[in-house]
PDB file of C-alpha atoms in Angstrom:
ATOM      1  CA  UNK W   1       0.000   0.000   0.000  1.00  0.00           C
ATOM      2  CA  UNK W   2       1.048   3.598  -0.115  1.00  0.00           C
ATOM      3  CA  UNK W   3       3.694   5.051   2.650  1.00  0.00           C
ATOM      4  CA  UNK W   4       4.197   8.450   3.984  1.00  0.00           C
ATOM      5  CA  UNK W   5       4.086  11.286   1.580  1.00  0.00           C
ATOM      6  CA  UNK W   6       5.252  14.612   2.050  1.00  0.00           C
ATOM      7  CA  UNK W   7       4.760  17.492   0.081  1.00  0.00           C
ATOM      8  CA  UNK W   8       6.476  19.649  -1.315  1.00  0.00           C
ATOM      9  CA  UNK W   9       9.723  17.598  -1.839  1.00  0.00           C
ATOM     10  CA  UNK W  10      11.816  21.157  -1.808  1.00  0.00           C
ATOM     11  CA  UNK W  11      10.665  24.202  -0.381  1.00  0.00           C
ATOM     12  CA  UNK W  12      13.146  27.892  -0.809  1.00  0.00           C
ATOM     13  CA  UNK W  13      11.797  30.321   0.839  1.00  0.00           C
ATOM     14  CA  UNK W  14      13.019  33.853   1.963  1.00  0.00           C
ATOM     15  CA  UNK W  15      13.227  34.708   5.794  1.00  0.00           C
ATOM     16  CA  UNK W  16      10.793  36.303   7.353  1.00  0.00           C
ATOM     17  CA  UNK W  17       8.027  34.323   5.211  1.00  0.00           C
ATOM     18  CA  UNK W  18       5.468  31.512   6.376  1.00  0.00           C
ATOM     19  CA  UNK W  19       5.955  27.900   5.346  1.00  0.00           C
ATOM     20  CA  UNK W  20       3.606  24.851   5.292  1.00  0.00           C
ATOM     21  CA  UNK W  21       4.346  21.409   5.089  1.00  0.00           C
ATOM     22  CA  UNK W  22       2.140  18.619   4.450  1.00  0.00           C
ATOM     23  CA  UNK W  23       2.154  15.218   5.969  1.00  0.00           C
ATOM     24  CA  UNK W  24      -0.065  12.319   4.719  1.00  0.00           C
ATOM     25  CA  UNK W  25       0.358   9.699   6.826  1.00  0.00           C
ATOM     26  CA  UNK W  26      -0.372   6.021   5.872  1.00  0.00           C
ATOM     27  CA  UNK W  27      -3.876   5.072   6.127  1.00  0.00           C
ATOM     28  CA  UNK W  28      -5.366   4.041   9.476  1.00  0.00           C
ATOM     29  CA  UNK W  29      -2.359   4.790  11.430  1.00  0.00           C
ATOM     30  CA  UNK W  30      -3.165   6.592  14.751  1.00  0.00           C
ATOM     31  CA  UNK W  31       0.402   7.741  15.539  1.00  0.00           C
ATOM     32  CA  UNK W  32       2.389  10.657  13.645  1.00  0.00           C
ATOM     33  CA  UNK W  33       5.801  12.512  14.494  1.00  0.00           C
ATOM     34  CA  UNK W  34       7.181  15.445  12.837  1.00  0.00           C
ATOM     35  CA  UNK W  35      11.186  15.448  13.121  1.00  0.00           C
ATOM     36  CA  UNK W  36      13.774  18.032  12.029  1.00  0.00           C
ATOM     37  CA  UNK W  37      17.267  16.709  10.632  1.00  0.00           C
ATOM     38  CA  UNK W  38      19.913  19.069  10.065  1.00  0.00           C
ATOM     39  CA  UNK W  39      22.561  18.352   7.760  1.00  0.00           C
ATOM     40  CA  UNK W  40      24.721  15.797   9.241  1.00  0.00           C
ATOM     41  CA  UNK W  41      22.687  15.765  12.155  1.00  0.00           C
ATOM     42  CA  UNK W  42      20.711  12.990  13.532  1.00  0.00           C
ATOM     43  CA  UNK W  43      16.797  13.485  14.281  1.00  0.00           C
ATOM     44  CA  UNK W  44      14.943  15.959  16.957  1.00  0.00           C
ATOM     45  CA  UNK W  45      11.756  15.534  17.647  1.00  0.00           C
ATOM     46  CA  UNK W  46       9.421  18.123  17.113  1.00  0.00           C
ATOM     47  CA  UNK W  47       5.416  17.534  17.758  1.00  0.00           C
ATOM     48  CA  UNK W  48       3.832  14.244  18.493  1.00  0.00           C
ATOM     49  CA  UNK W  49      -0.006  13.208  17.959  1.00  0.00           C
ATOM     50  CA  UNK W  50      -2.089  10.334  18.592  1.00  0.00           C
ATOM     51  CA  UNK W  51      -5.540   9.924  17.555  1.00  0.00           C
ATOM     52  CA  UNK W  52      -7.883  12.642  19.358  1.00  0.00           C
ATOM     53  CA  UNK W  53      -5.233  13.371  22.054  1.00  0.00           C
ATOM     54  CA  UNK W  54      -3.832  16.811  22.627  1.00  0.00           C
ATOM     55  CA  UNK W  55      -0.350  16.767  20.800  1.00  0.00           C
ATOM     56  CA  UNK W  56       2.960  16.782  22.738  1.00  0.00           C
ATOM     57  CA  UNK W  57       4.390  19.893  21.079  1.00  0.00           C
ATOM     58  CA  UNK W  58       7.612  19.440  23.712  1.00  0.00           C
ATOM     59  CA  UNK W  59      10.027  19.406  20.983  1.00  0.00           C
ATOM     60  CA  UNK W  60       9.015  22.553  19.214  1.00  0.00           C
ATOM     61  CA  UNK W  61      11.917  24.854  18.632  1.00  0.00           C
ATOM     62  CA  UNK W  62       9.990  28.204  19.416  1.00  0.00           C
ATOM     63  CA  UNK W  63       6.583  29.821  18.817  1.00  0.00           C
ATOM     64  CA  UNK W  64       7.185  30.214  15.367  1.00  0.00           C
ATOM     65  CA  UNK W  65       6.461  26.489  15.100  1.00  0.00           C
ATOM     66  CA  UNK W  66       2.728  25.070  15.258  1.00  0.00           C
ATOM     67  CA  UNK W  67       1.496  22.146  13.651  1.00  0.00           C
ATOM     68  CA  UNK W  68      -2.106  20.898  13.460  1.00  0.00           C
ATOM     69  CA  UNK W  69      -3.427  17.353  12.111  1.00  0.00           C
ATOM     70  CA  UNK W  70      -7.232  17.217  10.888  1.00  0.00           C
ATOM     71  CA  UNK W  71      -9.586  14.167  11.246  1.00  0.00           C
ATOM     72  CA  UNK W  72      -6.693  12.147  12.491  1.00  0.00           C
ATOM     73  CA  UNK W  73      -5.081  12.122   9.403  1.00  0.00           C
ATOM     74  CA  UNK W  74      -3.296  14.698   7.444  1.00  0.00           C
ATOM     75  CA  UNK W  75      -1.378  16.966   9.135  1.00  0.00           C
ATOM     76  CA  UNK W  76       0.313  20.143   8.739  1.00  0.00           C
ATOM     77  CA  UNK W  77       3.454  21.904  10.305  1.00  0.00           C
ATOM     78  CA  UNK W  78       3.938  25.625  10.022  1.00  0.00           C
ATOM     79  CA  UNK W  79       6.912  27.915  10.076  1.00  0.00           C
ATOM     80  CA  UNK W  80       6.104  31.555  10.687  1.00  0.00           C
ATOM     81  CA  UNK W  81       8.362  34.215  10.267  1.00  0.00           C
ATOM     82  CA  UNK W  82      11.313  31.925   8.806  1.00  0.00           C
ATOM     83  CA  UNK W  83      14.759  32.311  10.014  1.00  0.00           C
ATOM     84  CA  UNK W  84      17.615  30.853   8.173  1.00  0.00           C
ATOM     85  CA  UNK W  85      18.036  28.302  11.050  1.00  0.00           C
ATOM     86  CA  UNK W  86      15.216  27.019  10.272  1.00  0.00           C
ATOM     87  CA  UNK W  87      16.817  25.573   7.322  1.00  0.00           C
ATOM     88  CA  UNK W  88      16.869  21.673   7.095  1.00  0.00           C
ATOM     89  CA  UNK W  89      15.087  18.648   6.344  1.00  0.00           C
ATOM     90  CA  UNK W  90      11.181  18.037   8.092  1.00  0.00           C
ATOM     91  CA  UNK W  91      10.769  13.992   8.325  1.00  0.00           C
ATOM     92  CA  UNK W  92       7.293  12.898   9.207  1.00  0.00           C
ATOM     93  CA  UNK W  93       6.609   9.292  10.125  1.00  0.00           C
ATOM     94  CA  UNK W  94       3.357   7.006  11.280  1.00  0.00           C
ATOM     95  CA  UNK W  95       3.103   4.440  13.182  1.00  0.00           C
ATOM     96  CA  UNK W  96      -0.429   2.117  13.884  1.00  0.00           C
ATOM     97  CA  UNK W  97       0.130   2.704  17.392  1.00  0.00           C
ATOM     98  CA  UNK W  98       2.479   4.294  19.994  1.00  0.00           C
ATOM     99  CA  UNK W  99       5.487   2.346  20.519  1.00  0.00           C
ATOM    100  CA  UNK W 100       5.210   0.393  17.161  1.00  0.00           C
ATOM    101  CA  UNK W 101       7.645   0.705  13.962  1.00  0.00           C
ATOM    102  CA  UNK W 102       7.764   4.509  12.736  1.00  0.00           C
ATOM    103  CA  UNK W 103       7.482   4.201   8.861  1.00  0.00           C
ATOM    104  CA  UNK W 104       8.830   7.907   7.618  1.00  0.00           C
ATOM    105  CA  UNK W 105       8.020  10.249   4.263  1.00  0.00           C
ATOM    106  CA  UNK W 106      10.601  11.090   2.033  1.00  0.00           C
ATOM    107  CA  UNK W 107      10.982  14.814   3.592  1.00  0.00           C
ATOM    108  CA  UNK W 108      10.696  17.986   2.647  1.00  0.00           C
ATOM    109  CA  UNK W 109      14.124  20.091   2.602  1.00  0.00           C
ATOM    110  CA  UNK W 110      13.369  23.272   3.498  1.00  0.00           C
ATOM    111  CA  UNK W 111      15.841  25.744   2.695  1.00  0.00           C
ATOM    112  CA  UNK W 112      15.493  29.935   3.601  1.00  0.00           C
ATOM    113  CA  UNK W 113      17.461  32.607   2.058  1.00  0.00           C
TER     114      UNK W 113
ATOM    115  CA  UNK O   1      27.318  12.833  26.714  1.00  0.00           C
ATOM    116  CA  UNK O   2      25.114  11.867  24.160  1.00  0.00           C
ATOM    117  CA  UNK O   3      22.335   9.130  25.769  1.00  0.00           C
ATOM    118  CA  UNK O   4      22.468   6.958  22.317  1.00  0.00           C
ATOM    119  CA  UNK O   5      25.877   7.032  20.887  1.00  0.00           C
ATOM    120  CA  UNK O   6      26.588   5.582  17.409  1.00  0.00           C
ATOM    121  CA  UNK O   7      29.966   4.614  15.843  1.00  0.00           C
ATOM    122  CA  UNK O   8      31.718   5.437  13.910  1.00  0.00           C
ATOM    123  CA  UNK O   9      30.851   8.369  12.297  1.00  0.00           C
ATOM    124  CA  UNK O  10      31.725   7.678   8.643  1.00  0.00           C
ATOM    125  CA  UNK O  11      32.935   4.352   7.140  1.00  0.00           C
ATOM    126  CA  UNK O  12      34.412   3.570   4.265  1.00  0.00           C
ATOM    127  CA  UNK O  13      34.908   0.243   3.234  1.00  0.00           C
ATOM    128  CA  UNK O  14      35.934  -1.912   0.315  1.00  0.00           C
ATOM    129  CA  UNK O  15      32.890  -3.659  -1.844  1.00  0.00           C
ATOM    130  CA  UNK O  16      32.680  -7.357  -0.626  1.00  0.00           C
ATOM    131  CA  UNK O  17      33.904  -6.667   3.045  1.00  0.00           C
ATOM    132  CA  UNK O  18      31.976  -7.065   5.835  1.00  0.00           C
ATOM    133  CA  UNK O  19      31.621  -3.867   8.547  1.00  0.00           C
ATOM    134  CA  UNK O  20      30.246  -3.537  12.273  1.00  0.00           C
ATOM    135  CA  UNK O  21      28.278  -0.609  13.010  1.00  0.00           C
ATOM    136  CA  UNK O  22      27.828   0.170  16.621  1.00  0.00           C
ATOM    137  CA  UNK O  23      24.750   1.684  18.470  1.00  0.00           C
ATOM    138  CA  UNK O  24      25.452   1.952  22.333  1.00  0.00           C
ATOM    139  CA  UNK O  25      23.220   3.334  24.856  1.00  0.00           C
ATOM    140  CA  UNK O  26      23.595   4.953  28.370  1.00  0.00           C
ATOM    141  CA  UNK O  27      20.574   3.515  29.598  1.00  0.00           C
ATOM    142  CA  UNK O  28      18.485  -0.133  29.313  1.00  0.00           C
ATOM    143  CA  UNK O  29      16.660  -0.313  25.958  1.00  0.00           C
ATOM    144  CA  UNK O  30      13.145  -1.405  26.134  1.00  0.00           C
ATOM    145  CA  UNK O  31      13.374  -1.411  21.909  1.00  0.00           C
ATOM    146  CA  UNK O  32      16.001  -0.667  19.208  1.00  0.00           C
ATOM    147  CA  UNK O  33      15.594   0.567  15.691  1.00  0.00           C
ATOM    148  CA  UNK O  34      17.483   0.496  12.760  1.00  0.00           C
ATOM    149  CA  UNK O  35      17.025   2.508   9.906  1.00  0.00           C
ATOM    150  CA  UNK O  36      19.019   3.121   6.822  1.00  0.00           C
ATOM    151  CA  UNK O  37      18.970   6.913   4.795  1.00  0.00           C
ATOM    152  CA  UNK O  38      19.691   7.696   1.313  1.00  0.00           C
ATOM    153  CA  UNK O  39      20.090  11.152   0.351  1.00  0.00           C
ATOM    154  CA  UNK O  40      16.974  12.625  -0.509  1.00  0.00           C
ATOM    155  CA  UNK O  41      15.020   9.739   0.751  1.00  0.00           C
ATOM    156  CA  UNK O  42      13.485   9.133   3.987  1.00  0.00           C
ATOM    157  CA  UNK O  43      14.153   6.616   6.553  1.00  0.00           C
ATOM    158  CA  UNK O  44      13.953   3.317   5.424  1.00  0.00           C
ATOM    159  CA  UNK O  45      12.996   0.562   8.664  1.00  0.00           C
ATOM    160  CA  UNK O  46      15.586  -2.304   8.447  1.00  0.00           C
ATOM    161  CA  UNK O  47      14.967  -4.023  11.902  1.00  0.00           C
ATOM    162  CA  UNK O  48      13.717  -3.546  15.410  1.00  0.00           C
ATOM    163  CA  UNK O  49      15.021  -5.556  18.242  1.00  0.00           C
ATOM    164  CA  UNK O  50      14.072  -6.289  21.771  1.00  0.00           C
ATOM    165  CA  UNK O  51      14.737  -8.943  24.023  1.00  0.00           C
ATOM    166  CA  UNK O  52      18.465  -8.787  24.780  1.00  0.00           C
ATOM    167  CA  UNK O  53      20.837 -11.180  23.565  1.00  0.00           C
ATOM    168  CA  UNK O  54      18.059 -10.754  20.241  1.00  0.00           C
ATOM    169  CA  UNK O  55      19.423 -11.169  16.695  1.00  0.00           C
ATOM    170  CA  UNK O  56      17.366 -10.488  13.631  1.00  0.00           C
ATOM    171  CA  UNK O  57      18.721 -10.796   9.866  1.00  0.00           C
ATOM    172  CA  UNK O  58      17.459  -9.312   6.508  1.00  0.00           C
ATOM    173  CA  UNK O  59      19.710 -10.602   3.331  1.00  0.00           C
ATOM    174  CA  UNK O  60      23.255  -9.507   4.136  1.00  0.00           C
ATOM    175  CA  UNK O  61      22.020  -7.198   7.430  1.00  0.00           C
ATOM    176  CA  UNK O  62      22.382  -8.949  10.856  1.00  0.00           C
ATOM    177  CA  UNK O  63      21.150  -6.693  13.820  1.00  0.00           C
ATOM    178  CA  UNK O  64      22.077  -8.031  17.543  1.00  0.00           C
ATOM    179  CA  UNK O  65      21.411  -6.045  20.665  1.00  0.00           C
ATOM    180  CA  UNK O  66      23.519  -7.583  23.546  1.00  0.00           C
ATOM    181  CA  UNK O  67      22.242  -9.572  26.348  1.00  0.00           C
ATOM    182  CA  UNK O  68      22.435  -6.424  29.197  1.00  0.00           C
ATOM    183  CA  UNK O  69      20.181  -3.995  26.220  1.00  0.00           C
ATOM    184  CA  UNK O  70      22.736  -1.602  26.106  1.00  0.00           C
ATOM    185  CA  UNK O  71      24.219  -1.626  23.017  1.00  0.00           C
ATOM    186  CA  UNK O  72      23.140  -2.987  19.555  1.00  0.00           C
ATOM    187  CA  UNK O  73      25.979  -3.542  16.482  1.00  0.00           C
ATOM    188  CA  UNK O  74      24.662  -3.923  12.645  1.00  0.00           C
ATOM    189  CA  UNK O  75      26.679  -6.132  10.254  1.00  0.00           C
ATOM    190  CA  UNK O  76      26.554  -6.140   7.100  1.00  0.00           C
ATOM    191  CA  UNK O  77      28.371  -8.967   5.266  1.00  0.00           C
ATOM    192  CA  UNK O  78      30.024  -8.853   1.589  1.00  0.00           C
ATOM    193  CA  UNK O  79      29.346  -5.551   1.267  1.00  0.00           C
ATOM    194  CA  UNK O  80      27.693  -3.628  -1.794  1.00  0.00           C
ATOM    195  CA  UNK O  81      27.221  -0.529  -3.617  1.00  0.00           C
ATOM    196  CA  UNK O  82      23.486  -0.868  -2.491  1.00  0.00           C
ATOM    197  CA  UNK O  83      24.444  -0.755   0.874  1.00  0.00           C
ATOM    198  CA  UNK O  84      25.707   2.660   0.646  1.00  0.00           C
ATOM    199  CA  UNK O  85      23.982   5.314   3.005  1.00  0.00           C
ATOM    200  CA  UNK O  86      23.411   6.825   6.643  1.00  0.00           C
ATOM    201  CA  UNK O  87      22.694   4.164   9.311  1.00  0.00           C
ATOM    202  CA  UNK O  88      20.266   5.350  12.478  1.00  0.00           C
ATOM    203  CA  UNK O  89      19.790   4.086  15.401  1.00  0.00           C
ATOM    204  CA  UNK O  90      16.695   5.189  17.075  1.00  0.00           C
ATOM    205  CA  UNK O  91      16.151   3.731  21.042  1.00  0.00           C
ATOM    206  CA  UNK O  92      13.217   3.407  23.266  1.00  0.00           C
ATOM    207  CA  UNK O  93      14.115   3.841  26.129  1.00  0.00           C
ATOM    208  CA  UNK O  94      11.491   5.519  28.548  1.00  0.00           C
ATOM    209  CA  UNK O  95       9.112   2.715  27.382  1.00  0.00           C
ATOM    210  CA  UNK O  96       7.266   5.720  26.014  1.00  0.00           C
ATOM    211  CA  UNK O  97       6.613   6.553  22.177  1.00  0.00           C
ATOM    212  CA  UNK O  98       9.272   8.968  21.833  1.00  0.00           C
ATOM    213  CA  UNK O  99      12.794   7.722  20.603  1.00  0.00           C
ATOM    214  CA  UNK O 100      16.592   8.941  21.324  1.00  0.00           C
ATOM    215  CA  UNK O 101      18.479   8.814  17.581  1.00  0.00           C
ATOM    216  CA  UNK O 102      21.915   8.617  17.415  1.00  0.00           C
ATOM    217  CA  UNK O 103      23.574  10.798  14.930  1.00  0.00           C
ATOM    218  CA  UNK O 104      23.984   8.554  12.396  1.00  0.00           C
ATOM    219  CA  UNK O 105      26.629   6.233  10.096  1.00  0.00           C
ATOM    220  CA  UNK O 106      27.661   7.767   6.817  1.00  0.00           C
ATOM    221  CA  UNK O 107      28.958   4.643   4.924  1.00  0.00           C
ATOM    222  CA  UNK O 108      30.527   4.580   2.045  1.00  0.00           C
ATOM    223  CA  UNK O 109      31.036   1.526  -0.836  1.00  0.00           C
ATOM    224  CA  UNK O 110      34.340   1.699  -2.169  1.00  0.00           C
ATOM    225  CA  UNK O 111      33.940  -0.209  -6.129  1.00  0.00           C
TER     226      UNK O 111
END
């Protein structure tokens, strides 16, 4: 069946703009992460939701960062008033259930000028 | 110190030799993942381990995690080109769904 997707593949942006990403995760998983990697760097985690549960948003860097995931499924994560910092790669991964396999999109390199 | 160590950093090893990749951990693991990166690709799951003294294989890829859950190794026999990428480790070790990640094993194939 289908995986993660992730759109868009490559975002460039310039700083001080707003970003969306897009995270479809696979179908009839309750679990999804959001995870920043950047370059040669391993993962952090960012935001964290499971089914109807409030989020854990621990790992979010700053305000600038929110992220939202509608009817359990798709979700989003936004970047408001970019910083060139902000520049890396946004990993999102599913899981059926807490504590099971993380299966992860492709990513979306995000770079700001 | 890191909680979830990985080493070495960057490999580079002859096609057809076998390597050891090492994952260790500061803390008892109640699960270990291994994942394998190409760039511009996601994560790609290889194995998950978690009894200790566990030892899963996939083709060429053998995954252990030692009998105390500490630290996990990935071997890779007769190495290929295919095998070429960054190696994660990513730990569970709150019993919780969030993971530690080590920082990753650039390896490189040399023809």
């Amino acid at each position: 069946g289908a995986g993660v997707s992730q759109s868009p593949s490559n975002k460039v942006t310039e700083k001080g703009k707003d970003v969306e990403l897009r995270c479809d995760p696979i179908s009839g998983h309750t679990a999804l992460y959001w995870y920043r990697q950047s370059l040669g760097q391993g993962l952090e985690f960012l935001i964290y939701f499971q089914g109807n549960s409030a989020p854990d948003k621990s790992g979010l860097p700053s305000d600038r960062f929110s992220a939202e995931r509608t009817g359990g499924s798709v979700s989003t994560l936004t970047i408001q008033r970019t910083q060139q910092e902000d520049s890396a790669v946004y990993l999102c991964a599913s899981s059926p259930w807490p504590q099971e396999t993380q299966y992860f999109g492709p990513g979306t390199r995000l770079l700001v000028l | 110190s890191q909680e979830l160590e990985q080493s070495p950093q960057s490999l580079i090893v002859q096609e057809g030799k076998n390597l050891t990749i090492n994952c260790t951990s500061s803390k008892t693991l109640y699960g270990l993942y291994w994942y394998k990166q190409k760039y511009g690709e996601g994560l790609i799951f290889l194995m998950m381990l978690q009894k200790g003294g566990e030892e899963k294989s996939h083709e060429k890829i053998t995954a252990k995690l030692d009998e105390k859950k500490q630290q996990s190794s990935l071997h890779i026999t007769a190495s290929q080109p295919s095998h070429a990428g960054i190696y994660l480790c990513g730990a569970d070790m709150d019993s919780n769904y969030q993971l530690i990640w080590g920082a990753g094993t650039k390896l490189i194939i040399k023809p």
